[in-house]
């Protein structure tokens, strides 16, 4: 074509020969060297620790906090349950009326109390302890002496508390015979014995209740 000139660049001046490819290769190698120098084990451990601090540790703290809350709730529930039980006892009016009694001293006095009585302190002074009831007969010259003043058969009733026994006596009944009848019939509540006190008429019949107190008094009655 007239008037147009074409200029072909030489190989040495061409920007497409060698320089750009060689430059690209150096860049890739440089990047590999940088990456290898950064991703050491120490760096990985540091990244792992940082990741745990950000993500794992907050979750662990939340779990611990919830566990403590559950323990506190359990303790509060137990306390409330105990309070309800105690309140139920207080709310029950019969519980408020209950009374107990205690006696201090020699042990010779016992006491009982009924619900609802006023609270009080009672002091007792014991001047004499109850004793067994006892009797003695007039004197006889021997154990085989007959009872005097009896002209016909009679029935002698001895009573001690709820126990009673009938003794058959007559003109021929001896002192020893009546003792045996009493012991055979009422020996569990009454003791009959013959004691020689000395002297001409020293043999006497002794009757004693086995238990003390007013309810164990010896009572006599004669029929016939």
mmCIF file of N, CA, C and O in Angstrom, residues 70-165:
data_model
loop_
_atom_site.group_PDB
_atom_site.id
_atom_site.type_symbol
_atom_site.label_atom_id
_atom_site.label_comp_id
_atom_site.label_asym_id
_atom_site.label_seq_id
_atom_site.Cartn_x
_atom_site.Cartn_y
_atom_site.Cartn_z
ATOM 1 N N UNK A 70 -28.556 -24.173 88.447
ATOM 2 C CA UNK A 70 -29.356 -25.355 88.756
ATOM 3 C C UNK A 70 -29.125 -25.811 90.198
ATOM 4 O O UNK A 70 -30.070 -26.195 90.899
ATOM 5 N N UNK A 71 -27.864 -25.758 90.657
ATOM 6 C CA UNK A 71 -27.571 -26.135 92.045
ATOM 7 C C UNK A 71 -28.261 -25.183 93.016
ATOM 8 O O UNK A 71 -28.816 -25.612 94.036
ATOM 9 N N UNK A 72 -28.256 -23.896 92.707
ATOM 10 C CA UNK A 72 -28.912 -22.919 93.572
ATOM 11 C C UNK A 72 -30.419 -23.135 93.602
ATOM 12 O O UNK A 72 -31.055 -23.024 94.659
ATOM 13 N N UNK A 73 -30.996 -23.451 92.453
ATOM 14 C CA UNK A 73 -32.445 -23.689 92.382
ATOM 15 C C UNK A 73 -32.816 -24.917 93.208
ATOM 16 O O UNK A 73 -33.824 -24.932 93.918
ATOM 17 N N UNK A 74 -31.997 -25.973 93.129
ATOM 18 C CA UNK A 74 -32.256 -27.184 93.913
ATOM 19 C C UNK A 74 -32.212 -26.883 95.400
ATOM 20 O O UNK A 74 -33.060 -27.344 96.178
ATOM 21 N N UNK A 75 -31.220 -26.085 95.831
ATOM 22 C CA UNK A 75 -31.109 -25.729 97.242
ATOM 23 C C UNK A 75 -32.306 -24.908 97.703
ATOM 24 O O UNK A 75 -32.864 -25.132 98.785
ATOM 25 N N UNK A 76 -32.741 -23.969 96.874
ATOM 26 C CA UNK A 76 -33.906 -23.153 97.219
ATOM 27 C C UNK A 76 -35.173 -23.994 97.298
ATOM 28 O O UNK A 76 -36.018 -23.797 98.176
ATOM 29 N N UNK A 77 -35.314 -24.947 96.376
ATOM 30 C CA UNK A 77 -36.490 -25.825 96.383
ATOM 31 C C UNK A 77 -36.546 -26.636 97.676
ATOM 32 O O UNK A 77 -37.609 -26.801 98.285
ATOM 33 N N UNK A 78 -35.398 -27.129 98.110
ATOM 34 C CA UNK A 78 -35.343 -27.898 99.350
ATOM 35 C C UNK A 78 -35.718 -27.042 100.549
ATOM 36 O O UNK A 78 -36.474 -27.457 101.435
ATOM 37 N N UNK A 79 -35.191 -25.823 100.597
ATOM 38 C CA UNK A 79 -35.507 -24.918 101.705
ATOM 39 C C UNK A 79 -36.988 -24.576 101.749
ATOM 40 O O UNK A 79 -37.605 -24.532 102.820
ATOM 41 N N UNK A 80 -37.576 -24.351 100.580
ATOM 42 C CA UNK A 80 -39.010 -24.026 100.527
ATOM 43 C C UNK A 80 -39.838 -25.212 100.992
ATOM 44 O O UNK A 80 -40.840 -25.055 101.721
ATOM 45 N N UNK A 81 -39.429 -26.420 100.595
ATOM 46 C CA UNK A 81 -40.149 -27.620 101.028
ATOM 47 C C UNK A 81 -40.097 -27.789 102.540
ATOM 48 O O UNK A 81 -41.104 -28.100 103.183
ATOM 49 N N UNK A 82 -38.912 -27.559 103.118
ATOM 50 C CA UNK A 82 -38.781 -27.653 104.577
ATOM 51 C C UNK A 82 -39.620 -26.594 105.272
ATOM 52 O O UNK A 82 -40.225 -26.843 106.331
ATOM 53 N N UNK A 83 -39.663 -25.401 104.690
ATOM 54 C CA UNK A 83 -40.463 -24.326 105.268
ATOM 55 C C UNK A 83 -41.942 -24.675 105.246
ATOM 56 O O UNK A 83 -42.667 -24.429 106.215
ATOM 57 N N UNK A 84 -42.408 -25.259 104.143
ATOM 58 C CA UNK A 84 -43.814 -25.648 104.041
ATOM 59 C C UNK A 84 -44.158 -26.694 105.097
ATOM 60 O O UNK A 84 -45.231 -26.655 105.700
ATOM 61 N N UNK A 85 -43.247 -27.648 105.323
ATOM 62 C CA UNK A 85 -43.498 -28.679 106.324
ATOM 63 C C UNK A 85 -43.595 -28.074 107.715
ATOM 64 O O UNK A 85 -44.488 -28.404 108.498
ATOM 65 N N UNK A 86 -42.671 -27.163 108.030
ATOM 66 C CA UNK A 86 -42.695 -26.515 109.333
ATOM 67 C C UNK A 86 -43.946 -25.659 109.500
ATOM 68 O O UNK A 86 -44.564 -25.633 110.573
ATOM 69 N N UNK A 87 -44.334 -24.983 108.452
ATOM 70 C CA UNK A 87 -45.523 -24.132 108.520
ATOM 71 C C UNK A 87 -46.783 -24.964 108.726
ATOM 72 O O UNK A 87 -47.700 -24.551 109.434
ATOM 73 N N UNK A 88 -46.820 -26.157 108.108
ATOM 74 C CA UNK A 88 -47.988 -27.037 108.271
ATOM 75 C C UNK A 88 -48.162 -27.425 109.732
ATOM 76 O O UNK A 88 -49.279 -27.480 110.256
ATOM 77 N N UNK A 89 -47.048 -27.686 110.439
ATOM 78 C CA UNK A 89 -47.139 -28.026 111.857
ATOM 79 C C UNK A 89 -47.634 -26.840 112.671
ATOM 80 O O UNK A 89 -48.424 -26.988 113.611
ATOM 81 N N UNK A 90 -47.167 -25.649 112.330
ATOM 82 C CA UNK A 90 -47.582 -24.460 113.065
ATOM 83 C C UNK A 90 -49.045 -24.120 112.777
ATOM 84 O O UNK A 90 -49.792 -23.698 113.665
ATOM 85 N N UNK A 91 -49.469 -24.309 111.535
ATOM 86 C CA UNK A 91 -50.830 -23.969 111.146
ATOM 87 C C UNK A 91 -51.860 -24.903 111.770
ATOM 88 O O UNK A 91 -53.019 -24.537 111.919
ATOM 89 N N UNK A 92 -51.434 -26.121 112.130
ATOM 90 C CA UNK A 92 -52.353 -27.079 112.724
ATOM 91 C C UNK A 92 -52.599 -26.702 114.181
ATOM 92 O O UNK A 92 -51.703 -26.757 115.017
ATOM 93 N N UNK A 93 -53.832 -26.333 114.509
ATOM 94 C CA UNK A 93 -54.119 -25.860 115.862
ATOM 95 C C UNK A 93 -53.963 -26.960 116.903
ATOM 96 O O UNK A 93 -53.625 -26.692 118.057
ATOM 97 N N UNK A 94 -54.208 -28.208 116.512
ATOM 98 C CA UNK A 94 -54.049 -29.299 117.474
ATOM 99 C C UNK A 94 -52.596 -29.445 117.907
ATOM 100 O O UNK A 94 -52.306 -29.837 119.036
ATOM 101 N N UNK A 95 -51.681 -29.124 116.993
ATOM 102 C CA UNK A 95 -50.266 -29.195 117.358
ATOM 103 C C UNK A 95 -49.926 -28.143 118.404
ATOM 104 O O UNK A 95 -49.092 -28.369 119.281
ATOM 105 N N UNK A 96 -50.578 -26.986 118.315
ATOM 106 C CA UNK A 96 -50.314 -25.922 119.267
ATOM 107 C C UNK A 96 -50.865 -26.245 120.654
ATOM 108 O O UNK A 96 -50.426 -25.701 121.652
ATOM 109 N N UNK A 97 -51.845 -27.161 120.704
ATOM 110 C CA UNK A 97 -52.447 -27.509 121.986
ATOM 111 C C UNK A 97 -51.750 -28.680 122.671
ATOM 112 O O UNK A 97 -52.088 -29.019 123.801
ATOM 113 N N UNK A 98 -50.804 -29.294 121.992
ATOM 114 C CA UNK A 98 -50.111 -30.428 122.590
ATOM 115 C C UNK A 98 -49.273 -29.965 123.774
ATOM 116 O O UNK A 98 -48.673 -28.900 123.755
ATOM 117 N N UNK A 99 -49.228 -30.808 124.786
ATOM 118 C CA UNK A 99 -48.456 -30.500 125.980
ATOM 119 C C UNK A 99 -47.636 -31.722 126.375
ATOM 120 O O UNK A 99 -48.058 -32.863 126.178
ATOM 121 N N UNK A 100 -46.489 -31.471 126.919
ATOM 122 C CA UNK A 100 -45.665 -32.538 127.461
ATOM 123 C C UNK A 100 -45.349 -32.212 128.914
ATOM 124 O O UNK A 100 -45.432 -31.052 129.332
ATOM 125 N N UNK A 101 -45.012 -33.238 129.667
ATOM 126 C CA UNK A 101 -44.731 -33.047 131.075
ATOM 127 C C UNK A 101 -43.458 -33.805 131.429
ATOM 128 O O UNK A 101 -43.163 -34.848 130.858
ATOM 129 N N UNK A 102 -42.705 -33.236 132.333
ATOM 130 C CA UNK A 102 -41.505 -33.904 132.827
ATOM 131 C C UNK A 102 -41.437 -33.705 134.332
ATOM 132 O O UNK A 102 -41.829 -32.655 134.859
ATOM 133 N N UNK A 103 -40.966 -34.746 135.020
ATOM 134 C CA UNK A 103 -40.864 -34.690 136.469
ATOM 135 C C UNK A 103 -39.418 -34.927 136.866
ATOM 136 O O UNK A 103 -38.779 -35.865 136.391
ATOM 137 N N UNK A 104 -38.902 -34.054 137.704
ATOM 138 C CA UNK A 104 -37.532 -34.177 138.177
ATOM 139 C C UNK A 104 -37.543 -34.362 139.690
ATOM 140 O O UNK A 104 -38.341 -33.752 140.395
ATOM 141 N N UNK A 105 -36.700 -35.230 140.164
ATOM 142 C CA UNK A 105 -36.653 -35.470 141.605
ATOM 143 C C UNK A 105 -36.279 -36.907 141.904
ATOM 144 O O UNK A 105 -35.532 -37.549 141.168
ATOM 145 N N UNK A 106 -36.832 -37.429 142.965
ATOM 146 C CA UNK A 106 -36.471 -38.764 143.429
ATOM 147 C C UNK A 106 -37.098 -39.871 142.596
ATOM 148 O O UNK A 106 -36.744 -41.027 142.743
ATOM 149 N N UNK A 107 -38.051 -39.544 141.761
ATOM 150 C CA UNK A 107 -38.722 -40.566 140.960
ATOM 151 C C UNK A 107 -39.941 -41.155 141.636
ATOM 152 O O UNK A 107 -40.567 -42.073 141.116
ATOM 153 N N UNK A 108 -40.306 -40.639 142.806
ATOM 154 C CA UNK A 108 -41.463 -41.156 143.522
ATOM 155 C C UNK A 108 -42.766 -40.531 143.044
ATOM 156 O O UNK A 108 -43.841 -40.956 143.442
ATOM 157 N N UNK A 109 -42.675 -39.524 142.184
ATOM 158 C CA UNK A 109 -43.866 -38.825 141.698
ATOM 159 C C UNK A 109 -43.920 -38.927 140.183
ATOM 160 O O UNK A 109 -42.927 -38.713 139.494
ATOM 161 N N UNK A 110 -45.076 -39.306 139.683
ATOM 162 C CA UNK A 110 -45.304 -39.325 138.239
ATOM 163 C C UNK A 110 -46.400 -38.315 137.910
ATOM 164 O O UNK A 110 -47.259 -38.023 138.746
ATOM 165 N N UNK A 111 -46.372 -37.791 136.690
ATOM 166 C CA UNK A 111 -47.341 -36.773 136.300
ATOM 167 C C UNK A 111 -47.780 -37.001 134.865
ATOM 168 O O UNK A 111 -47.046 -37.566 134.054
ATOM 169 N N UNK A 112 -49.004 -36.592 134.560
ATOM 170 C CA UNK A 112 -49.539 -36.646 133.205
ATOM 171 C C UNK A 112 -50.205 -35.315 132.907
ATOM 172 O O UNK A 112 -50.586 -34.577 133.823
ATOM 173 N N UNK A 113 -50.354 -35.007 131.630
ATOM 174 C CA UNK A 113 -50.915 -33.712 131.239
ATOM 175 C C UNK A 113 -51.840 -33.904 130.052
ATOM 176 O O UNK A 113 -51.623 -34.775 129.212
ATOM 177 N N UNK A 114 -52.893 -33.099 129.991
ATOM 178 C CA UNK A 114 -53.838 -33.141 128.886
ATOM 179 C C UNK A 114 -53.566 -31.986 127.920
ATOM 180 O O UNK A 114 -53.017 -30.950 128.316
ATOM 181 N N UNK A 115 -53.957 -32.182 126.680
ATOM 182 C CA UNK A 115 -53.764 -31.146 125.664
ATOM 183 C C UNK A 115 -54.596 -29.917 126.001
ATOM 184 O O UNK A 115 -55.742 -30.022 126.435
ATOM 185 N N UNK A 116 -54.014 -28.752 125.804
ATOM 186 C CA UNK A 116 -54.746 -27.512 125.972
ATOM 187 C C UNK A 116 -54.614 -26.854 127.328
ATOM 188 O O UNK A 116 -55.042 -25.712 127.491
ATOM 189 N N UNK A 117 -54.025 -27.546 128.306
ATOM 190 C CA UNK A 117 -53.893 -26.915 129.616
ATOM 191 C C UNK A 117 -52.858 -25.799 129.544
ATOM 192 O O UNK A 117 -51.983 -25.795 128.687
ATOM 193 N N UNK A 118 -52.988 -24.843 130.456
ATOM 194 C CA UNK A 118 -52.055 -23.723 130.468
ATOM 195 C C UNK A 118 -50.666 -24.211 130.867
ATOM 196 O O UNK A 118 -50.521 -25.115 131.697
ATOM 197 N N UNK A 119 -49.661 -23.596 130.261
ATOM 198 C CA UNK A 119 -48.289 -23.944 130.611
ATOM 199 C C UNK A 119 -47.988 -23.433 132.021
ATOM 200 O O UNK A 119 -48.286 -22.284 132.355
ATOM 201 N N UNK A 120 -47.395 -24.302 132.814
ATOM 202 C CA UNK A 120 -47.132 -23.938 134.196
ATOM 203 C C UNK A 120 -46.056 -24.843 134.794
ATOM 204 O O UNK A 120 -45.726 -25.884 134.236
ATOM 205 N N UNK A 121 -45.545 -24.399 135.920
ATOM 206 C CA UNK A 121 -44.568 -25.178 136.677
ATOM 207 C C UNK A 121 -45.155 -25.472 138.050
ATOM 208 O O UNK A 121 -45.609 -24.561 138.750
ATOM 209 N N UNK A 122 -45.172 -26.745 138.411
ATOM 210 C CA UNK A 122 -45.752 -27.175 139.690
ATOM 211 C C UNK A 122 -44.643 -27.778 140.539
ATOM 212 O O UNK A 122 -43.891 -28.645 140.065
ATOM 213 N N UNK A 123 -44.553 -27.352 141.773
ATOM 214 C CA UNK A 123 -43.565 -27.891 142.703
ATOM 215 C C UNK A 123 -44.292 -28.661 143.804
ATOM 216 O O UNK A 123 -45.232 -28.160 144.412
ATOM 217 N N UNK A 124 -43.855 -29.891 144.055
ATOM 218 C CA UNK A 124 -44.453 -30.737 145.078
ATOM 219 C C UNK A 124 -43.410 -31.053 146.138
ATOM 220 O O UNK A 124 -42.249 -31.317 145.831
ATOM 221 N N UNK A 125 -43.861 -31.051 147.369
ATOM 222 C CA UNK A 125 -43.008 -31.433 148.494
ATOM 223 C C UNK A 125 -43.611 -32.672 149.133
ATOM 224 O O UNK A 125 -44.730 -32.636 149.668
ATOM 225 N N UNK A 126 -42.918 -33.793 149.054
ATOM 226 C CA UNK A 126 -43.414 -35.062 149.589
ATOM 227 C C UNK A 126 -42.912 -35.210 151.020
ATOM 228 O O UNK A 126 -41.705 -35.319 151.267
ATOM 229 N N UNK A 127 -43.853 -35.219 151.964
ATOM 230 C CA UNK A 127 -43.481 -35.348 153.377
ATOM 231 C C UNK A 127 -43.462 -36.798 153.828
ATOM 232 O O UNK A 127 -42.759 -37.149 154.782
ATOM 233 N N UNK A 128 -44.245 -37.659 153.163
ATOM 234 C CA UNK A 128 -44.252 -39.064 153.543
ATOM 235 C C UNK A 128 -44.643 -39.903 152.334
ATOM 236 O O UNK A 128 -45.600 -39.598 151.631
ATOM 237 N N UNK A 129 -43.883 -40.962 152.087
ATOM 238 C CA UNK A 129 -44.168 -41.883 151.003
ATOM 239 C C UNK A 129 -45.220 -42.877 151.466
ATOM 240 O O UNK A 129 -45.194 -43.341 152.615
ATOM 241 N N UNK A 130 -46.157 -43.229 150.602
ATOM 242 C CA UNK A 130 -47.192 -44.202 150.938
ATOM 243 C C UNK A 130 -46.571 -45.528 151.340
ATOM 244 O O UNK A 130 -45.587 -45.973 150.747
ATOM 245 N N UNK A 131 -47.159 -46.155 152.355
ATOM 246 C CA UNK A 131 -46.661 -47.423 152.856
ATOM 247 C C UNK A 131 -47.710 -48.506 152.675
ATOM 248 O O UNK A 131 -48.876 -48.224 152.381
ATOM 249 N N UNK A 132 -47.282 -49.748 152.861
ATOM 250 C CA UNK A 132 -48.236 -50.854 152.772
ATOM 251 C C UNK A 132 -49.149 -50.818 153.993
ATOM 252 O O UNK A 132 -48.772 -50.333 155.077
ATOM 253 N N UNK A 133 -50.365 -51.310 153.803
ATOM 254 C CA UNK A 133 -51.323 -51.375 154.901
ATOM 255 C C UNK A 133 -51.032 -52.630 155.720
ATOM 256 O O UNK A 133 -50.726 -53.687 155.162
ATOM 257 N N UNK A 134 -51.136 -52.537 157.035
ATOM 258 C CA UNK A 134 -50.797 -53.690 157.886
ATOM 259 C C UNK A 134 -51.665 -53.715 159.141
ATOM 260 O O UNK A 134 -52.109 -52.666 159.622
ATOM 261 N N UNK A 135 -51.883 -54.942 159.630
ATOM 262 C CA UNK A 135 -52.632 -55.172 160.866
ATOM 263 C C UNK A 135 -51.950 -56.285 161.648
ATOM 264 O O UNK A 135 -51.272 -57.144 161.063
ATOM 265 N N UNK A 136 -52.176 -56.269 162.984
ATOM 266 C CA UNK A 136 -51.714 -57.385 163.810
ATOM 267 C C UNK A 136 -52.817 -57.772 164.791
ATOM 268 O O UNK A 136 -53.598 -56.940 165.237
ATOM 269 N N UNK A 137 -52.854 -59.073 165.106
ATOM 270 C CA UNK A 137 -53.879 -59.585 166.015
ATOM 271 C C UNK A 137 -53.411 -59.493 167.454
ATOM 272 O O UNK A 137 -52.269 -59.110 167.726
ATOM 273 N N UNK A 138 -54.298 -59.898 168.363
ATOM 274 C CA UNK A 138 -53.888 -59.993 169.765
ATOM 275 C C UNK A 138 -52.948 -61.184 169.923
ATOM 276 O O UNK A 138 -52.787 -62.001 169.012
ATOM 277 N N UNK A 139 -52.340 -61.339 171.092
ATOM 278 C CA UNK A 139 -51.357 -62.385 171.291
ATOM 279 C C UNK A 139 -51.973 -63.744 171.603
ATOM 280 O O UNK A 139 -53.053 -63.846 172.203
ATOM 281 N N UNK A 140 -51.276 -64.780 171.121
ATOM 282 C CA UNK A 140 -51.654 -66.168 171.406
ATOM 283 C C UNK A 140 -50.448 -66.862 172.031
ATOM 284 O O UNK A 140 -49.298 -66.466 171.853
ATOM 285 N N UNK A 141 -50.749 -67.940 172.781
ATOM 286 C CA UNK A 141 -49.663 -68.652 173.440
ATOM 287 C C UNK A 141 -48.897 -69.549 172.488
ATOM 288 O O UNK A 141 -47.727 -69.867 172.737
ATOM 289 N N UNK A 142 -49.531 -69.984 171.368
ATOM 290 C CA UNK A 142 -48.849 -70.826 170.386
ATOM 291 C C UNK A 142 -49.535 -70.687 169.024
ATOM 292 O O UNK A 142 -50.607 -70.092 168.914
ATOM 293 N N UNK A 143 -48.921 -71.297 168.030
ATOM 294 C CA UNK A 143 -49.465 -71.242 166.665
ATOM 295 C C UNK A 143 -50.744 -72.073 166.535
ATOM 296 O O UNK A 143 -51.542 -71.834 165.638
ATOM 297 N N UNK A 144 -50.915 -73.017 167.425
ATOM 298 C CA UNK A 144 -52.066 -73.924 167.340
ATOM 299 C C UNK A 144 -53.228 -73.490 168.214
ATOM 300 O O UNK A 144 -54.236 -74.218 168.316
ATOM 301 N N UNK A 145 -53.137 -72.330 168.814
ATOM 302 C CA UNK A 145 -54.265 -71.820 169.614
ATOM 303 C C UNK A 145 -55.465 -71.567 168.719
ATOM 304 O O UNK A 145 -55.328 -71.106 167.574
ATOM 305 N N UNK A 146 -56.669 -71.843 169.240
ATOM 306 C CA UNK A 146 -57.896 -71.560 168.499
ATOM 307 C C UNK A 146 -58.282 -70.100 168.697
ATOM 308 O O UNK A 146 -57.874 -69.444 169.663
ATOM 309 N N UNK A 147 -59.047 -69.598 167.728
ATOM 310 C CA UNK A 147 -59.499 -68.217 167.810
ATOM 311 C C UNK A 147 -60.513 -68.086 168.929
ATOM 312 O O UNK A 147 -61.410 -68.920 169.079
ATOM 313 N N UNK A 148 -60.417 -67.037 169.676
ATOM 314 C CA UNK A 148 -61.325 -66.822 170.801
ATOM 315 C C UNK A 148 -62.491 -65.946 170.380
ATOM 316 O O UNK A 148 -62.403 -65.156 169.448
ATOM 317 N N UNK A 149 -63.598 -66.105 171.067
ATOM 318 C CA UNK A 149 -64.763 -65.257 170.832
ATOM 319 C C UNK A 149 -65.608 -65.705 169.660
ATOM 320 O O UNK A 149 -66.490 -64.950 169.222
ATOM 321 N N UNK A 150 -65.360 -66.896 169.097
ATOM 322 C CA UNK A 150 -66.149 -67.394 167.962
ATOM 323 C C UNK A 150 -66.911 -68.632 168.449
ATOM 324 O O UNK A 150 -66.320 -69.656 168.809
ATOM 325 N N UNK A 151 -68.235 -68.525 168.434
ATOM 326 C CA UNK A 151 -69.067 -69.624 168.929
ATOM 327 C C UNK A 151 -69.738 -70.408 167.811
ATOM 328 O O UNK A 151 -70.285 -71.481 168.046
ATOM 329 N N UNK A 152 -69.702 -69.889 166.598
ATOM 330 C CA UNK A 152 -70.341 -70.577 165.468
ATOM 331 C C UNK A 152 -69.524 -70.322 164.195
ATOM 332 O O UNK A 152 -68.660 -69.439 164.154
ATOM 333 N N UNK A 153 -69.837 -71.099 163.157
ATOM 334 C CA UNK A 153 -69.116 -70.931 161.885
ATOM 335 C C UNK A 153 -69.463 -69.578 161.256
ATOM 336 O O UNK A 153 -70.632 -69.178 161.193
ATOM 337 N N UNK A 154 -68.450 -68.897 160.774
ATOM 338 C CA UNK A 154 -68.616 -67.582 160.165
ATOM 339 C C UNK A 154 -67.773 -67.496 158.886
ATOM 340 O O UNK A 154 -66.894 -68.326 158.632
ATOM 341 N N UNK A 155 -68.052 -66.475 158.100
ATOM 342 C CA UNK A 155 -67.278 -66.216 156.875
ATOM 343 C C UNK A 155 -66.616 -64.846 157.001
ATOM 344 O O UNK A 155 -67.304 -63.822 157.124
ATOM 345 N N UNK A 156 -65.277 -64.843 156.988
ATOM 346 C CA UNK A 156 -64.504 -63.599 157.073
ATOM 347 C C UNK A 156 -64.028 -63.236 155.664
ATOM 348 O O UNK A 156 -63.335 -64.022 155.026
ATOM 349 N N UNK A 157 -64.425 -62.058 155.186
ATOM 350 C CA UNK A 157 -64.035 -61.599 153.849
ATOM 351 C C UNK A 157 -62.934 -60.554 153.973
ATOM 352 O O UNK A 157 -63.110 -59.537 154.658
ATOM 353 N N UNK A 158 -61.818 -60.836 153.311
ATOM 354 C CA UNK A 158 -60.706 -59.886 153.256
ATOM 355 C C UNK A 158 -60.635 -59.318 151.840
ATOM 356 O O UNK A 158 -60.657 -60.068 150.853
ATOM 357 N N UNK A 159 -60.510 -57.984 151.717
ATOM 358 C CA UNK A 159 -60.450 -57.324 150.408
ATOM 359 C C UNK A 159 -59.230 -56.421 150.344
ATOM 360 O O UNK A 159 -58.959 -55.661 151.287
ATOM 361 N N UNK A 160 -58.526 -56.514 149.220
ATOM 362 C CA UNK A 160 -57.398 -55.629 148.932
ATOM 363 C C UNK A 160 -57.541 -55.177 147.481
ATOM 364 O O UNK A 160 -57.349 -55.968 146.555
ATOM 365 N N UNK A 161 -57.899 -53.903 147.277
ATOM 366 C CA UNK A 161 -58.151 -53.426 145.922
ATOM 367 C C UNK A 161 -59.327 -54.167 145.309
ATOM 368 O O UNK A 161 -60.409 -54.223 145.881
ATOM 369 N N UNK A 162 -59.098 -54.749 144.120
ATOM 370 C CA UNK A 162 -60.158 -55.503 143.449
ATOM 371 C C UNK A 162 -60.169 -56.976 143.851
ATOM 372 O O UNK A 162 -61.002 -57.742 143.365
ATOM 373 N N UNK A 163 -59.253 -57.390 144.697
ATOM 374 C CA UNK A 163 -59.130 -58.778 145.094
ATOM 375 C C UNK A 163 -59.817 -59.005 146.433
ATOM 376 O O UNK A 163 -59.641 -58.226 147.381
ATOM 377 N N UNK A 164 -60.601 -60.067 146.534
ATOM 378 C CA UNK A 164 -61.243 -60.417 147.807
ATOM 379 C C UNK A 164 -61.220 -61.930 147.971
ATOM 380 O O UNK A 164 -61.233 -62.684 146.987
ATOM 381 N N UNK A 165 -61.187 -62.372 149.225
ATOM 382 C CA UNK A 165 -61.154 -63.801 149.531
ATOM 383 C C UNK A 165 -62.006 -64.067 150.775
ATOM 384 O O UNK A 165 -62.016 -63.256 151.719
#
